[in-house]
XYZ file of C-alpha atoms in Angstrom:
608
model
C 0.000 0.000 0.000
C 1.616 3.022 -0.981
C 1.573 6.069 1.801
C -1.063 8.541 1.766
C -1.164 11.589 0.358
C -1.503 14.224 2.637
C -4.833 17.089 1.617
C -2.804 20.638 2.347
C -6.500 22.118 2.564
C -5.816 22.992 6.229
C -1.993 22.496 6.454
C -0.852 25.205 8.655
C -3.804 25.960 10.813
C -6.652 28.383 9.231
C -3.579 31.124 8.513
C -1.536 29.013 6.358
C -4.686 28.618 4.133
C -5.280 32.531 3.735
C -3.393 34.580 0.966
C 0.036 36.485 2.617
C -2.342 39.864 2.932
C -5.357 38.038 4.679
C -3.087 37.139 7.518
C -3.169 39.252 11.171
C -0.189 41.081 10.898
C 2.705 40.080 13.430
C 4.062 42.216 15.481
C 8.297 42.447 15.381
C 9.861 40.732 18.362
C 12.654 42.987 19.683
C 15.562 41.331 21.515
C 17.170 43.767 24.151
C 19.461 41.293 26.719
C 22.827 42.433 26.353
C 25.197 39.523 24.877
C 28.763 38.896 24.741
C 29.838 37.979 21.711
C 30.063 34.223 22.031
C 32.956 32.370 20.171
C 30.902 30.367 17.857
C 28.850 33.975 16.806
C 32.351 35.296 15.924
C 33.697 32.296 13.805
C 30.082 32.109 11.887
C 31.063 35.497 10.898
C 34.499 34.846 9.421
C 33.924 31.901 8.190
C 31.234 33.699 5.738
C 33.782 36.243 5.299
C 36.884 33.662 4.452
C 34.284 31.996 2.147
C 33.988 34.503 -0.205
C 37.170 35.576 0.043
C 38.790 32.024 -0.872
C 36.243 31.466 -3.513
C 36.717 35.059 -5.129
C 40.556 34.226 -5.803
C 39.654 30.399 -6.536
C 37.483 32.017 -9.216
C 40.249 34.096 -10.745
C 42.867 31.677 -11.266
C 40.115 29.283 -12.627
C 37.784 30.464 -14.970
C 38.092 32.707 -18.515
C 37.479 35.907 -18.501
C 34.417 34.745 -20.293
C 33.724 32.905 -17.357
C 34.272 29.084 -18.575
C 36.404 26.933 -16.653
C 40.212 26.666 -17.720
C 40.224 22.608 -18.252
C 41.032 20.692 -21.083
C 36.985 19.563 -21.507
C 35.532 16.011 -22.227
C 32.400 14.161 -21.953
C 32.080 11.016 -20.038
C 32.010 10.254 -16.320
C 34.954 10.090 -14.898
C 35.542 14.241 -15.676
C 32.694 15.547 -17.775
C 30.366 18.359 -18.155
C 29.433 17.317 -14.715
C 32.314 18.124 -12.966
C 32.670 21.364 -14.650
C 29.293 22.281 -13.218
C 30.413 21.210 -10.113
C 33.027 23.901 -9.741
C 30.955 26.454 -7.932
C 29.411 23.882 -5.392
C 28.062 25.673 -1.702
C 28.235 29.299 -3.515
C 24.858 29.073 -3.645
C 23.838 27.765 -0.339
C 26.670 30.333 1.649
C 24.708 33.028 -0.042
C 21.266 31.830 1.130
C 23.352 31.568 4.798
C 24.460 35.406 4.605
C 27.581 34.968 2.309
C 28.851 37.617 0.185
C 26.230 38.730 -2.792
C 29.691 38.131 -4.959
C 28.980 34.475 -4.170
C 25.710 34.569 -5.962
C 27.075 36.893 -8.950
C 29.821 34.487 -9.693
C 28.106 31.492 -9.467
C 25.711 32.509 -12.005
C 28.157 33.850 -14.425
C 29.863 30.502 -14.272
C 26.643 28.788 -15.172
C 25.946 30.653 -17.972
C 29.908 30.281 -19.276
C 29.991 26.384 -19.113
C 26.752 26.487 -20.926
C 28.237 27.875 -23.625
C 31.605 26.231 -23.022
C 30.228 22.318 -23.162
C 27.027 23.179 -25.650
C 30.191 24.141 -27.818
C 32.178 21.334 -27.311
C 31.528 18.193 -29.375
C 33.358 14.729 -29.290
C 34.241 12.906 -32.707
C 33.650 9.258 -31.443
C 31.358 8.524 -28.744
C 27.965 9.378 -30.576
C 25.715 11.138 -27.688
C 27.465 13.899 -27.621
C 29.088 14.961 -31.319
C 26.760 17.552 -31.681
C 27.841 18.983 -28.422
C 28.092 17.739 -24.955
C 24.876 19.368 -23.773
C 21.907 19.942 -25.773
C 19.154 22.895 -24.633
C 21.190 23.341 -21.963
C 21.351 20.080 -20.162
C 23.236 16.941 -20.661
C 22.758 15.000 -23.646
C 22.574 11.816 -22.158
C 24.151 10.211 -18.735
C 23.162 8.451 -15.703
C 21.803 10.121 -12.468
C 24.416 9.849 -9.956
C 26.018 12.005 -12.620
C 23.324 14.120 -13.886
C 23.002 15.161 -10.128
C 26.013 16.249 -9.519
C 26.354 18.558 -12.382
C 22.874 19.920 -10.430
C 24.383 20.576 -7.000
C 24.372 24.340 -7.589
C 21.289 24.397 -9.828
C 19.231 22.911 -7.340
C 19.810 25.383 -4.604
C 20.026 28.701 -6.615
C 16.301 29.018 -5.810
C 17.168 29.836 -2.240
C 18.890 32.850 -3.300
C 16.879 34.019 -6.211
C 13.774 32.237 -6.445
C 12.555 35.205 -8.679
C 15.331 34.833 -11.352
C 13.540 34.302 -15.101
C 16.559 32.729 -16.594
C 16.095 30.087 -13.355
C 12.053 29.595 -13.245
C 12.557 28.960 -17.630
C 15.666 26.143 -17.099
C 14.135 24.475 -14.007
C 10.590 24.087 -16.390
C 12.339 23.247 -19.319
C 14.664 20.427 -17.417
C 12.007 18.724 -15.390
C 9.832 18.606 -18.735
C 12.529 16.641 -20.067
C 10.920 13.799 -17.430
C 7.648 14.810 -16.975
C 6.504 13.671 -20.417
C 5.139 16.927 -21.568
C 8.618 17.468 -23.806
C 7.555 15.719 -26.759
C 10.829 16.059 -28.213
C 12.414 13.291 -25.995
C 10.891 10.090 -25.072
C 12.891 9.472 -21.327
C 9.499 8.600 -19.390
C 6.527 6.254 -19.918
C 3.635 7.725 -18.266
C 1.966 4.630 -19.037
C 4.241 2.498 -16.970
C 5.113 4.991 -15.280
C 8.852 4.976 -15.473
C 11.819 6.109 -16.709
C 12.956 3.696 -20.081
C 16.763 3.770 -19.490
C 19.717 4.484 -17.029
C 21.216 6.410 -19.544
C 19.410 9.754 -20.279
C 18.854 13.525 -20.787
C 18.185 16.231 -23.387
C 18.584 13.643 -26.833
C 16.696 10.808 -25.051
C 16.914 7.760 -23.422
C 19.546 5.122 -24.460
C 17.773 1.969 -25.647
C 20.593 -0.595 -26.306
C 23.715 -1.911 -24.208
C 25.736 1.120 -23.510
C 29.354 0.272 -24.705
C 32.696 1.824 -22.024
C 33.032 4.518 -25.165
C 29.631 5.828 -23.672
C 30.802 6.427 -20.646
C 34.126 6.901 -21.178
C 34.079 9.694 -24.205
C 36.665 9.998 -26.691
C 40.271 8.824 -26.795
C 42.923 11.117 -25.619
C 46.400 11.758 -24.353
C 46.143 10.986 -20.100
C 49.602 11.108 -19.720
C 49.671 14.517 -19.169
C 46.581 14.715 -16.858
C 46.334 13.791 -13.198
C 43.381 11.003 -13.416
C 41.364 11.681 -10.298
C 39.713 7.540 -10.416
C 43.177 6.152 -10.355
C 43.456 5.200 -13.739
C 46.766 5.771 -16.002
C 45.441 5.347 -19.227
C 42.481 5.954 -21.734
C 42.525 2.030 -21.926
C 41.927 1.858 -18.114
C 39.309 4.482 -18.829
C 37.717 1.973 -21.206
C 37.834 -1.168 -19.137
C 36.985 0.907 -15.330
C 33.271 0.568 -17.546
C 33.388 -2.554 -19.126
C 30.264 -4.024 -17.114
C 28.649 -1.024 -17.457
C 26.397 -2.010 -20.070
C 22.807 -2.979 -18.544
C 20.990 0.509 -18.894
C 17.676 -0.275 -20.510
C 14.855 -0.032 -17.834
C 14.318 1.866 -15.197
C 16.660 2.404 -12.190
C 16.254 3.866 -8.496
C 19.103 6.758 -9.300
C 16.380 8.032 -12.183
C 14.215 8.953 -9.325
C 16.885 12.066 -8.837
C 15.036 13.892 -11.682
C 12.071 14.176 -9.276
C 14.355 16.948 -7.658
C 13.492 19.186 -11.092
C 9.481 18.724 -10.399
C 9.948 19.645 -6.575
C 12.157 22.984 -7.411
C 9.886 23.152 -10.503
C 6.421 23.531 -7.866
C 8.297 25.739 -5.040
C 8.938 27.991 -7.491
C 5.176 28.172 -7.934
C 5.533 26.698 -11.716
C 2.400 24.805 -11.270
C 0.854 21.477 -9.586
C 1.182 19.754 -12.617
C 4.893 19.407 -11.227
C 4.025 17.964 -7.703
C 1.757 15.886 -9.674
C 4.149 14.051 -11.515
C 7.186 13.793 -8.841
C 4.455 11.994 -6.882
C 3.372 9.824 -9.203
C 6.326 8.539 -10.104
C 7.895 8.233 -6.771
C 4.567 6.555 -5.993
C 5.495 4.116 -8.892
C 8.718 3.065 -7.033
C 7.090 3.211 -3.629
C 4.676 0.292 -4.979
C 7.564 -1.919 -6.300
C 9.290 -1.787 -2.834
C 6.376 -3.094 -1.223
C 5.604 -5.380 -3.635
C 9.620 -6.376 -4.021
C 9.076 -7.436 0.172
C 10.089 -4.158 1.537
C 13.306 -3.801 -0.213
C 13.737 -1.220 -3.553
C 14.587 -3.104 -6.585
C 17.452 -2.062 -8.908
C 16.381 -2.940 -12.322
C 12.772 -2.513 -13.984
C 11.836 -4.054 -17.397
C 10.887 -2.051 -20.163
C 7.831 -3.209 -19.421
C 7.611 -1.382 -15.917
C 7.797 -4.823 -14.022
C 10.311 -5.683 -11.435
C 12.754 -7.361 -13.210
C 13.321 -11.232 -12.521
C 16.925 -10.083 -11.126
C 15.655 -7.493 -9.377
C 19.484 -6.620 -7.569
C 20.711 -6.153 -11.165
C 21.554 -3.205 -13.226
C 24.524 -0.819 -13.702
C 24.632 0.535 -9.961
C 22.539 -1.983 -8.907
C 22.875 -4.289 -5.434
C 24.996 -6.848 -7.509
C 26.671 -4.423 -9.235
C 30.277 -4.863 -8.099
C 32.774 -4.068 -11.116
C 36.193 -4.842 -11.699
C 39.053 -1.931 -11.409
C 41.173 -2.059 -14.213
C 43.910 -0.988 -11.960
C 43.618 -3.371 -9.668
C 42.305 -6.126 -11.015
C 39.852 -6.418 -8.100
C 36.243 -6.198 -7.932
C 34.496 -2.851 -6.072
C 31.088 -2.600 -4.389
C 29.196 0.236 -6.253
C 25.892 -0.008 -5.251
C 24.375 3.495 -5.579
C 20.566 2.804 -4.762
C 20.858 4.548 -1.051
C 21.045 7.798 -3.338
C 17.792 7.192 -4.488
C 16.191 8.427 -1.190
C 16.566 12.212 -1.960
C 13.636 11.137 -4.261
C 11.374 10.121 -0.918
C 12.395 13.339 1.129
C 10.671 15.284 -2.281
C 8.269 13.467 -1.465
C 8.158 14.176 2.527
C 7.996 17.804 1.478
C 5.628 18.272 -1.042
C 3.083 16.265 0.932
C 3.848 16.337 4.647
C 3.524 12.608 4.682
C 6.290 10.726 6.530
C 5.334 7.369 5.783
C 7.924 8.454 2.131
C 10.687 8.316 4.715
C 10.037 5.384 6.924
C 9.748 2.870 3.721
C 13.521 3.292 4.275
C 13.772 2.808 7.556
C 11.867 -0.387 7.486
C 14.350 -1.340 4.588
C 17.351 -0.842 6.985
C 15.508 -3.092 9.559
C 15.020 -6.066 6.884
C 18.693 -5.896 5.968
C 19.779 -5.945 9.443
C 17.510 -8.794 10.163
C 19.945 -10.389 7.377
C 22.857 -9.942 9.918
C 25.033 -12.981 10.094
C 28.208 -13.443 12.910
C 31.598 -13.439 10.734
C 34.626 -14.218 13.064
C 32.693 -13.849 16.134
C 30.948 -10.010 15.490
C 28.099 -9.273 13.969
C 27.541 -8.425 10.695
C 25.371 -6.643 8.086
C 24.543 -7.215 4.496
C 25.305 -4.098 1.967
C 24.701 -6.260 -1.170
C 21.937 -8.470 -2.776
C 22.538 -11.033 -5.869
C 21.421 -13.865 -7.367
C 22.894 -16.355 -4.098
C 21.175 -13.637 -1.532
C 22.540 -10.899 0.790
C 26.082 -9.835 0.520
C 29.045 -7.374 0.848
C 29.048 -7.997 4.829
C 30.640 -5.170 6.909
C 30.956 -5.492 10.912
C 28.188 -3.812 12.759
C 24.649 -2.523 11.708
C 23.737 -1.197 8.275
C 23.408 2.390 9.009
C 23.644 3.862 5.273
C 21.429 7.108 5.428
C 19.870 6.706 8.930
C 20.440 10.119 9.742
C 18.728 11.430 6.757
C 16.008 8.648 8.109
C 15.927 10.111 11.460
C 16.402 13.713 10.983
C 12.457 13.271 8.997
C 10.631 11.168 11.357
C 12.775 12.317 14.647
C 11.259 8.785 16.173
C 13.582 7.402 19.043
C 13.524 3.912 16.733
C 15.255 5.577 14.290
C 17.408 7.980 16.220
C 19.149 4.487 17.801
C 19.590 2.929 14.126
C 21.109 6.192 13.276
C 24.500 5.687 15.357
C 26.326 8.202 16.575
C 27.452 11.318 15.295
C 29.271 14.676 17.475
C 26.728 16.998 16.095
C 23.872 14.991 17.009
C 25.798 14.962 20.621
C 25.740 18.843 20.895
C 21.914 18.489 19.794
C 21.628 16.218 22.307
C 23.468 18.030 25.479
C 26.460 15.683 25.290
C 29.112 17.699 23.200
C 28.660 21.542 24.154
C 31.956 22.690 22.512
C 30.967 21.151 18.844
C 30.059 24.391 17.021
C 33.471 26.234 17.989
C 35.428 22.845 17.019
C 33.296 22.271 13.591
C 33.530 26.178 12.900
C 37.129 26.115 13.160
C 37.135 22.876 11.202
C 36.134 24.312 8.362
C 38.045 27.982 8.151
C 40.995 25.374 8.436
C 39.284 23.254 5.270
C 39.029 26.637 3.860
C 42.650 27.696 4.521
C 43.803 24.209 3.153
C 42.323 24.826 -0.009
C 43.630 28.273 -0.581
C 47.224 26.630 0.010
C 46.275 24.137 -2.163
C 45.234 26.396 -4.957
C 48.347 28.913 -4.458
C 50.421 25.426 -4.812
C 48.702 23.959 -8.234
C 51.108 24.238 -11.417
C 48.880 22.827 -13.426
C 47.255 24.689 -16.487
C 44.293 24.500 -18.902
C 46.292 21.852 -20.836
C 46.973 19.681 -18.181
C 43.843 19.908 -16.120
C 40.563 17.791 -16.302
C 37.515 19.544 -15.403
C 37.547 17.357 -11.883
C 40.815 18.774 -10.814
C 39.658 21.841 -9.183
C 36.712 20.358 -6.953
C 38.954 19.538 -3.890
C 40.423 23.254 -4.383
C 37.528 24.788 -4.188
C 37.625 26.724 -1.159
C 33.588 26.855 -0.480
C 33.158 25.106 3.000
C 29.485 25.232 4.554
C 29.303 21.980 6.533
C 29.808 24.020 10.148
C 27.735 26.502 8.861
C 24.650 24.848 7.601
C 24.439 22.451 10.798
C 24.781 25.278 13.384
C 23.018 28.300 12.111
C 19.914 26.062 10.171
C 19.998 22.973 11.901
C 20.101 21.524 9.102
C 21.757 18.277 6.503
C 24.938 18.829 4.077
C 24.524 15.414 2.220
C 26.983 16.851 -0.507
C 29.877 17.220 0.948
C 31.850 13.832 2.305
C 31.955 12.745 5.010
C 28.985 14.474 6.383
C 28.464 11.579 8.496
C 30.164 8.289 9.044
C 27.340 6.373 7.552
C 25.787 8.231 5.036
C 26.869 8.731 0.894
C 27.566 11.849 -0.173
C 25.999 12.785 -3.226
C 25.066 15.876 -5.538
C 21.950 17.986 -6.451
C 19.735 17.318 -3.190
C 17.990 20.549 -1.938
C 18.832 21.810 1.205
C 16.916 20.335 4.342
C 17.061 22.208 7.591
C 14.914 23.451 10.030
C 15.534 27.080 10.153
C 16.336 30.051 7.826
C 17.161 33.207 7.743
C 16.102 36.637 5.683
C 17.746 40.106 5.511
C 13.990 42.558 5.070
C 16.614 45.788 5.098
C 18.262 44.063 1.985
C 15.521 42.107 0.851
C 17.570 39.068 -0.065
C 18.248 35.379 1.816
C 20.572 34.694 5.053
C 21.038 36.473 8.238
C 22.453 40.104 8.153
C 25.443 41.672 8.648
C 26.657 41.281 12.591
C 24.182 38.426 12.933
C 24.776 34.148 14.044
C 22.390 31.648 14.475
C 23.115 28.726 16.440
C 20.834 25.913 16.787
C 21.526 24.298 19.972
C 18.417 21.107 19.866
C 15.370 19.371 17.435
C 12.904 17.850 18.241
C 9.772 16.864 16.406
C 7.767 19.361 17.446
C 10.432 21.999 18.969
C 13.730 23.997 18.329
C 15.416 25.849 19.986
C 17.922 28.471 18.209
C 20.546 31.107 19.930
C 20.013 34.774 17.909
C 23.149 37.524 18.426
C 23.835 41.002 16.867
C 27.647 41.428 17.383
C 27.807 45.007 15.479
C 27.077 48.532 16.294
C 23.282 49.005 14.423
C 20.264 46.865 15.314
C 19.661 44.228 12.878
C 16.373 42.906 11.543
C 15.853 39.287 10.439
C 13.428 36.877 9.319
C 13.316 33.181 10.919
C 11.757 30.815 9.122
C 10.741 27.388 9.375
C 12.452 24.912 6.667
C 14.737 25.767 3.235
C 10.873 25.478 1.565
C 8.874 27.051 4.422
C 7.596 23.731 4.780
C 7.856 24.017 8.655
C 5.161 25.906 10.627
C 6.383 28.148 13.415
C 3.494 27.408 16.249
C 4.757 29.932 19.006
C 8.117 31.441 20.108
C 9.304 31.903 23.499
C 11.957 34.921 24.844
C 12.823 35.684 27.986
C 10.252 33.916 29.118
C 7.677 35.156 26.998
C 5.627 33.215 24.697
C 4.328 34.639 21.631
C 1.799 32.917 19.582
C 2.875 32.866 15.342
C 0.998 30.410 13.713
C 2.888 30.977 10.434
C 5.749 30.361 7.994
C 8.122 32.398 9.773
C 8.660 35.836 12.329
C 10.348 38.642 12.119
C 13.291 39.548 15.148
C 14.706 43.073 15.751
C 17.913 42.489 17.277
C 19.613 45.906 19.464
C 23.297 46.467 18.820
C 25.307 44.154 20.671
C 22.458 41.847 22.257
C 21.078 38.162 21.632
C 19.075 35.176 23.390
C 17.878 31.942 23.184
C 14.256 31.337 21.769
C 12.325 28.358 21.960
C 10.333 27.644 19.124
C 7.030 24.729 19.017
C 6.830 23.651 15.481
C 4.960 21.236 13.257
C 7.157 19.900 11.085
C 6.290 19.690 6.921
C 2.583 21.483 7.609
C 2.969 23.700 4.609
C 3.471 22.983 1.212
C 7.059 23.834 -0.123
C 7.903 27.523 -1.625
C 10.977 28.978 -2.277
C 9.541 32.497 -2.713
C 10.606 34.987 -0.039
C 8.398 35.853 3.086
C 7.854 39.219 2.057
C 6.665 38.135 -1.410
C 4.548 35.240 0.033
């Protein structure tokens, strides 16, 4: 039985239900208690300030003056169009924290230059992309994991500019691609309701065995290159994807695209949107149940789980060979397929998405077997059952699990993690030590830039993404409360991957400005969650009062119930309230919530 939807008719009380101007007007909370600039206040503040900073400079040694990245430029997997749009990853979200509006600037001018750059650029013998390596603006044809990543900064520039035309015209156009209503390309059958290949994008789906040239792209040169997968050769290019080649079908990492049809509705492009990301996650939701709980890798062109279910490129059996090596790798990817379910948690309020994955985890760890005397857990399925046993529990992506459902069940599966022990009273110093963490990250990667020698010739377009400077980790878990999936490791247990919107449980507005994140002279830190509370430190550390805008969620999707200060509780009943902070004072509020009540927007409150 697939989960409910959730009606919205009533989400958010009686107010959430009324147009912006119907709604009692709420009064500005002033904060007056004198502060002393705590420690973690002060390295918020120049961490947003070494940010830009590092990224500024990492920008000019990088990119043309017509703003396309200096790298000799391929298609194919291992350092395609991809990585190149990967180059400006966290710009985005710093800005939407209260980084530098040159954050922002940049990062769009660099989308708009490798645009042009790999629409240009055309290979002469694999056969997607000779008539250029992206086609209306989006790749011509590649797999998920892939096509996600080269949307890491796409998918969060609503949170800065949510009113941009260029980005409300791409984010339509790109999630039409899946939707079905681009007849130009064929990549989803409504009537099975699923995606007909592995392989796809802007020139359709790939409907045959996809041959290592696919993936690979064109012969060249590596010798001069540093080859960031280990290999030494073109030829070890060619044979890292020899068993690449079962695409046809459908397969969990397709349900990434359902991240164009949620950014698609917040930016109030229509239901139609939330209409199909639903349905099609729905699709999937019924084949796990009907698979016995688990999520099946491969679907038959006939949208029917596949008689080897675990197969598929990516798949639970899929465990390659490395050329380099000689030995076989465990590359199961499906645990990235659960973005796909938290679209779904937010465009219907409906937690059940979420907890089809935690009952997942429990069936594989009820596959545990002892191996030399400890106890061990399955990461694996193929044709002779579980395998790929590791010591201990599975525990791949129970945070994300718990940080949705916030049951106790799932907050023991999770594991342990120092920033859930500051959340949870046990680590107090973890914002000063993670703060500090990253301006060193930061300062690592300026030293690592000022050392490079190498130039456009000898570069591949993944060189620079462990240079770039952009470090938000610290910053997104103390001043939101929120995940940072994207960057490795965010936790111990969970896969890093690209393009998933940012989930939190606070943000932050600049009215003065008129424009996302906390003003000048202003840290957040968010000392606890719970399901239905928060509770989130506010300081001014300049001169002039500040005011800011708190909101509940990256999409609004949280209702703020009531706030408490000094003692004082003030009733809200709304998306978010507005704080008017005196020079050189802050306090701790307490905030009752109910979580993913409204319906996700990325416009700003004042445009609401």
């Amino acid at each position: 039985m697939t989960p409910t939807r959730r009606a919205f008719l009533t989400g958010g009380a009686a107010l959430a239900a009324l147009p912006a101007a119907a709604r009692p007007p709420l009064a500005t909370l002033r904060i007056a208690t004198p502060m002393s600039p705590p420690r973690w206040a002060v390295l918020q503040r120049e961490l947003l300030a070494a940010n830009a900073a590092a990224c500024e400079a990492y920008y000019a040694k990088y990119v043309t003056s017509d703003n396309e990245l200096l790298a000799f430029p391929r298609w194919g997997a291992n350092d395609g169009p991809d990585d190149a749009a990967e180059f400006t990853n966290d710009w985005f979200v710093l800005h939407a924290l209260g980084g530098s509006d040159r954050l922002k600037i940049l990062g769009q001018k660099f989308w708009e230059g490798h645009l042009r750059q790999y629409s240009r650029v055309r290979t002469r013998e694999a056969p997607i992309a000779r008539l250029g390596m992206y086609h209306r603006e989006f790749p011509v044809q590649m797999d998920w994991q892939h096509n996600a990543e080269g949307l890491t900064s796409f998918n969060v520039m609503g949170l800065s500019d949510p009113r941009d035309p260029a980005l409300a015209l791409r984010t339509r156009r790109f999630a039409d691609l899946y939707t079905g209503a681009d007849r130009s390309v064929n990549n989803y059958d409504a009537r099975h309701r699923m995606m007909r290949s592995l392989l796809n994008g802007s020139r359709g789906p790939m409907l045959r065995a996809a041959t290592p040239l696919d993936w690979a792209g064109d012969p060249f040169d590596a010798r001069p290159f540093h080859l960031e997968h280990g290999e030494d050769s073109f030829a070890e290019f060619l044979a890292h994807y020899a068993e690449y080649t079962d695409v046809v079908g459908d397969n969990p990492l397709n349900l990434q695209a359902t991240t164009l049809g949620l950014n698609a509705f917040a930016l109030g492009l229509g239901e139609r949107f939330s209409r199909w990301s639903l349905d099609y996650l729905d699709a999937w939701a019924e084949r796990m149940q009907a698979n016995g709980g688990i999520i099946p890798s491969k679907i038959g062109p006939d949208g029917k789980i596949a008689a080897d279910w675990w197969g598929g490129t990516y798949g639970w059996n899929f465990s390659p060979v490395v050329p380099q090596t000689g030995k076989r790798e465990n590359r199961n990817r499906v645990p990235r397929s659960i973005t796909a379910f938290y679209n779904a948690l937010l465009l219907t309020g409906d937690r059940n998405y979420v907890r089809l994955w935690s009952r997942q985890n429990a069936i594989i760890n009820a596959a545990s077997k002892s191996i030399d005397g400890r106890l061990s857990a399955p990461s694996m399925y193929g044709p002779e059952g579980w395998w790929g046993w590791k010591p201990g529990p599975y525990r791949t992506n129970g945070f994300e699990i718990w940080y949705a459902t916030q049951s106790p069940a799932d907050r023991a599966a999770a594991g342990d993690h120092p920033w859930l022990d500051f959340l949870e009273g046990r680590n107090p110093g973890y914002a000063e030590t993670a703060l500090e963490g990253d301006l060193k990250r930061v300062a690592d990667r300026v030293a690592a830039r000022l050392a490079d020698t190498t130039n456009p010739g000898t570069r591949l377009a993944d060189w620079t993404l462990d240079i770039n400077p952009a470090s938000a980790m610290a910053l997104i878990q103390t001043m939101t409360g929120g995940l940072h999936i994207a960057r490795p490791p965010w936790s111990p247990t969970s896969p890093p991957q690209g393009g998933v919107p940012l989930h939190c449980r606070l943000r932050y507005f600049d009215p003065a400005l008129r424009r996302a994140g906390v003003p000048a002279d202003v840290a957040a830190l968010v000392h606890s969650l719970g399901d239905t509370a928060t509770e989130v430190t506010l300081v001014n550390l300049g001169p002039a009062p500040r005011t800011v805008v708190v909101q509940g969620g990256a999409f609004a999707e949280h209702r703020i119930d009531a706030v408490t200060i000094d003692g004082i509780k003030h009733a809200v009943g709304a998306r978010d309230f507005t704080v008017r902070l005196e020079p050189g004072t802050g306090t701790r509020l307490a905030l009752a919530m109910s979580r993913y009540a409204n319906r996700p927007s990325l416009a700003f409150p004042w445009d609401r």
